[in-house]
Amino acid sequence: MFRLQGSKVLAVDMTGDAVKAKNGSMVAYDGQMAFKKLSGGGEGVRGMVTRRITGEQMTLMEVKGQGTCWFADRASEINLVNLQGDKLFVESSNLLATDSGLRTGTSFTGLRGASQGNGLFTTTVEGRGQAAIMSDGPAVILRVSSQYPLTVDPGAYIAHQGDLRQSFQSGVTFRTFMGEGGGEAFQIRFEGDGVVYVQPSERNSIAGDV
């Protein structure tokens, strides 16, 4: 259902089914399509209320019909993630689209979200199907195992999946060396078994500085 045309355009072939995508990300379509704006981005009223309270910003639209729809957003690189009943945690600004077999919601993540102005929650995607996530530059998928925990700069973090535990620790970023740090630098530490998606560019935010 999901396929990439190049690295920056997502093509979705539909035969009467639906896909949820970031509002405004549709760049072209053929066939017969119907578009509907979704409120909140989470499932049902609870998802809407949670997002309103936490400030987690994610506006989705539902596209349904027969034909092919193409999606892109600010020339970002697109990465396809296959879910087999597991859960993907992803920054809301990095989620482009999910197919109809997946549910979206929110999950508490603590200080990292607050430091970036995205509230205290991040977006979750779970079920069986495909999701498309975006990155500023080609994403790198890093493996985490019990022997090799992983430490990530919050500004470079995109998403993670698997049996992973998050913790926050003080650390040093390159900006600290360059004199650009505005406070106490911190990092995200992942332990367990899973993968973490990172981008080779930090967000335009205070990121790792609290």
GROMACS .gro file of C-alpha atoms in nm:
model
  210
    1MET     CA    1   0.000   0.000   0.000
    2PHE     CA    2   0.285   0.242   0.088
    3ARG     CA    3   0.579   0.290  -0.150
    4LEU     CA    4   0.844   0.556  -0.194
    5GLN     CA    5   0.901   0.750  -0.516
    6GLY     CA    6   1.250   0.877  -0.457
    7SER     CA    7   1.329   0.945  -0.095
    8LYS     CA    8   1.099   1.243  -0.038
    9VAL     CA    9   0.760   1.143  -0.180
   10LEU     CA   10   0.524   0.878  -0.043
   11ALA     CA   11   0.284   0.708  -0.287
   12VAL     CA   12  -0.019   0.531  -0.139
   13ASP     CA   13  -0.225   0.300  -0.360
   14MET     CA   14  -0.585   0.270  -0.236
   15THR     CA   15  -0.873   0.045  -0.337
   16GLY     CA   16  -1.154   0.192  -0.129
   17ASP     CA   17  -0.958   0.195   0.196
   18ALA     CA   18  -0.831   0.493   0.392
   19VAL     CA   19  -0.507   0.647   0.510
   20LYS     CA   20  -0.437   0.910   0.777
   21ALA     CA   21  -0.180   1.173   0.685
   22LYS     CA   22  -0.040   1.501   0.812
   23ASN     CA   23  -0.279   1.780   0.723
   24GLY     CA   24  -0.169   1.960   0.407
   25SER     CA   25   0.084   1.697   0.302
   26MET     CA   26  -0.103   1.573  -0.008
   27VAL     CA   27   0.076   1.692  -0.322
   28ALA     CA   28  -0.116   1.502  -0.595
   29TYR     CA   29  -0.369   1.224  -0.654
   30ASP     CA   30  -0.539   1.035  -0.933
   31GLY     CA   31  -0.869   0.849  -0.930
   32GLN     CA   32  -1.153   0.935  -0.690
   33MET     CA   33  -1.056   1.060  -0.342
   34ALA     CA   34  -1.244   1.206  -0.047
   35PHE     CA   35  -1.068   1.417   0.218
   36LYS     CA   36  -1.172   1.476   0.579
   37LYS     CA   37  -0.990   1.674   0.848
   38LEU     CA   38  -0.948   1.482   1.174
   39SER     CA   39  -0.956   1.666   1.506
   40GLY     CA   40  -0.681   1.604   1.759
   41GLY     CA   41  -0.500   1.319   1.587
   42GLY     CA   42  -0.559   1.066   1.864
   43GLU     CA   43  -0.834   0.805   1.872
   44GLY     CA   44  -1.166   0.948   1.987
   45VAL     CA   45  -1.250   1.215   2.241
   46ARG     CA   46  -0.983   1.105   2.487
   47GLY     CA   47  -0.710   1.160   2.230
   48MET     CA   48  -0.846   1.504   2.149
   49VAL     CA   49  -0.860   1.607   2.514
   50THR     CA   50  -0.513   1.470   2.589
   51ARG     CA   51  -0.360   1.666   2.302
   52ARG     CA   52  -0.540   1.984   2.402
   53ILE     CA   53  -0.411   1.958   2.759
   54THR     CA   54  -0.052   1.869   2.673
   55GLY     CA   55  -0.011   2.091   2.369
   56GLU     CA   56   0.105   1.800   2.153
   57GLN     CA   57   0.037   1.939   1.807
   58MET     CA   58  -0.064   1.697   1.533
   59THR     CA   59  -0.339   1.769   1.281
   60LEU     CA   60  -0.434   1.478   1.057
   61MET     CA   61  -0.657   1.432   0.756
   62GLU     CA   62  -0.821   1.111   0.635
   63VAL     CA   63  -0.796   1.027   0.265
   64LYS     CA   64  -1.025   0.756   0.129
   65GLY     CA   65  -1.093   0.636  -0.222
   66GLN     CA   66  -0.977   0.456  -0.533
   67GLY     CA   67  -0.644   0.547  -0.694
   68THR     CA   68  -0.305   0.674  -0.587
   69CYS     CA   69  -0.229   0.964  -0.355
   70TRP     CA   70   0.114   1.124  -0.316
   71PHE     CA   71   0.234   1.287   0.007
   72ALA     CA   72   0.537   1.499   0.097
   73ASP     CA   73   0.629   1.764   0.353
   74ARG     CA   74   0.898   2.034   0.315
   75ALA     CA   75   1.123   1.800   0.113
   76SER     CA   76   1.181   1.582   0.421
   77GLU     CA   77   1.328   1.235   0.379
   78ILE     CA   78   1.063   0.964   0.428
   79ASN     CA   79   1.114   0.630   0.603
   80LEU     CA   80   0.869   0.338   0.599
   81VAL     CA   81   0.811   0.143   0.921
   82ASN     CA   82   0.631  -0.193   0.924
   83LEU     CA   83   0.444  -0.271   1.246
   84GLN     CA   84   0.338  -0.624   1.337
   85GLY     CA   85   0.121  -0.558   1.638
   86ASP     CA   86   0.391  -0.357   1.815
   87LYS     CA   87   0.404   0.012   1.903
   88LEU     CA   88   0.601   0.296   1.749
   89PHE     CA   89   0.680   0.610   1.950
   90VAL     CA   90   0.737   0.909   1.723
   91GLU     CA   91   0.763   1.286   1.756
   92SER     CA   92   0.438   1.430   1.620
   93SER     CA   93   0.621   1.662   1.379
   94ASN     CA   94   0.794   1.359   1.224
   95LEU     CA   95   0.482   1.153   1.149
   96LEU     CA   96   0.367   1.178   0.785
   97ALA     CA   97   0.109   0.901   0.738
   98THR     CA   98  -0.035   0.575   0.872
   99ASP     CA   99  -0.254   0.319   0.703
  100SER     CA  100  -0.603   0.226   0.820
  101GLY     CA  101  -0.480  -0.073   1.021
  102LEU     CA  102  -0.294   0.145   1.271
  103ARG     CA  103  -0.417   0.343   1.572
  104THR     CA  104  -0.265   0.671   1.688
  105GLY     CA  105  -0.255   0.804   2.041
  106THR     CA  106  -0.031   0.972   2.297
  107SER     CA  107   0.216   0.853   2.558
  108PHE     CA  108   0.387   1.027   2.850
  109THR     CA  109   0.760   1.080   2.792
  110GLY     CA  110   0.865   1.324   3.062
  111LEU     CA  111   1.119   1.602   3.040
  112ARG     CA  112   1.222   1.554   2.678
  113GLY     CA  113   0.888   1.668   2.543
  114ALA     CA  114   0.873   1.963   2.780
  115SER     CA  115   1.221   2.081   2.685
  116GLN     CA  116   1.126   2.098   2.318
  117GLY     CA  117   0.797   2.274   2.372
  118ASN     CA  118   0.597   1.970   2.258
  119GLY     CA  119   0.421   1.906   2.588
  120LEU     CA  120   0.489   1.600   2.802
  121PHE     CA  121   0.354   1.347   2.554
  122THR     CA  122   0.471   1.195   2.228
  123THR     CA  123   0.267   1.028   1.956
  124THR     CA  124   0.216   0.651   1.951
  125VAL     CA  125   0.126   0.437   1.651
  126GLU     CA  126   0.029   0.073   1.706
  127GLY     CA  127  -0.129  -0.224   1.534
  128ARG     CA  128  -0.053  -0.403   1.209
  129GLY     CA  129   0.033  -0.196   0.904
  130GLN     CA  130   0.269   0.067   0.769
  131ALA     CA  131   0.364   0.412   0.891
  132ALA     CA  132   0.571   0.678   0.717
  133ILE     CA  133   0.796   0.894   0.931
  134MET     CA  134   1.002   1.194   0.823
  135SER     CA  135   1.354   1.310   0.897
  136ASP     CA  136   1.567   1.615   0.819
  137GLY     CA  137   1.824   1.432   0.608
  138PRO     CA  138   1.849   1.051   0.572
  139ALA     CA  139   1.746   0.879   0.896
  140VAL     CA  140   1.983   0.641   1.072
  141ILE     CA  141   1.841   0.334   1.247
  142LEU     CA  142   2.044   0.245   1.557
  143ARG     CA  143   2.012  -0.089   1.735
  144VAL     CA  144   1.982  -0.109   2.113
  145SER     CA  145   2.059  -0.432   2.298
  146SER     CA  146   2.103  -0.531   2.661
  147GLN     CA  147   2.481  -0.512   2.615
  148TYR     CA  148   2.480  -0.186   2.422
  149PRO     CA  149   2.253   0.090   2.556
  150LEU     CA  150   2.223   0.400   2.341
  151THR     CA  151   2.244   0.770   2.428
  152VAL     CA  152   2.081   1.020   2.190
  153ASP     CA  153   2.066   1.399   2.163
  154PRO     CA  154   1.698   1.498   2.204
  155GLY     CA  155   1.711   1.729   1.903
  156ALA     CA  156   1.817   1.443   1.674
  157TYR     CA  157   1.563   1.188   1.807
  158ILE     CA  158   1.277   1.093   1.571
  159ALA     CA  159   1.121   0.768   1.692
  160HIS     CA  160   1.179   0.432   1.858
  161GLN     CA  161   1.019   0.088   1.875
  162GLY     CA  162   1.076  -0.231   2.067
  163ASP     CA  163   1.111  -0.314   2.435
  164LEU     CA  164   1.300   0.000   2.535
  165ARG     CA  165   1.323   0.202   2.855
  166GLN     CA  166   1.394   0.575   2.844
  167SER     CA  167   1.582   0.777   3.101
  168PHE     CA  168   1.725   1.128   3.104
  169GLN     CA  169   2.078   1.217   3.202
  170SER     CA  170   2.296   1.524   3.212
  171GLY     CA  171   2.546   1.536   2.932
  172VAL     CA  172   2.748   1.751   2.699
  173THR     CA  173   2.638   1.849   2.349
  174PHE     CA  174   2.843   2.005   2.071
  175ARG     CA  175   2.661   2.330   2.134
  176THR     CA  176   2.800   2.336   2.486
  177PHE     CA  177   3.153   2.329   2.344
  178MET     CA  178   3.062   2.601   2.096
  179GLY     CA  179   2.920   2.826   2.365
  180GLU     CA  180   2.564   2.801   2.230
  181GLY     CA  181   2.412   2.610   2.519
  182GLY     CA  182   2.140   2.797   2.705
  183GLY     CA  183   2.117   2.581   3.016
  184GLU     CA  184   2.189   2.235   3.149
  185ALA     CA  185   2.247   1.997   2.859
  186PHE     CA  186   2.081   1.656   2.882
  187GLN     CA  187   2.051   1.340   2.675
  188ILE     CA  188   1.809   1.050   2.632
  189ARG     CA  189   1.937   0.706   2.727
  190PHE     CA  190   1.770   0.395   2.583
  191GLU     CA  191   1.811   0.050   2.740
  192GLY     CA  192   1.658  -0.283   2.643
  193ASP     CA  193   1.601  -0.437   2.301
  194GLY     CA  194   1.482  -0.231   2.005
  195VAL     CA  195   1.572   0.036   1.751
  196VAL     CA  196   1.596   0.415   1.761
  197TYR     CA  197   1.557   0.644   1.458
  198VAL     CA  198   1.773   0.957   1.456
  199GLN     CA  199   1.819   1.235   1.202
  200PRO     CA  200   2.149   1.402   1.105
  201SER     CA  201   2.012   1.745   1.195
  202GLU     CA  202   1.881   1.892   1.517
  203ARG     CA  203   1.540   2.057   1.542
  204ASN     CA  204   1.513   2.432   1.546
  205SER     CA  205   1.441   2.437   1.921
  206ILE     CA  206   1.622   2.441   2.252
  207ALA     CA  207   1.641   2.061   2.216
  208GLY     CA  208   1.894   1.927   2.465
  209ASP     CA  209   1.901   2.236   2.684
  210VAL     CA  210   1.660   2.268   2.976
   0.00000   0.00000   0.00000
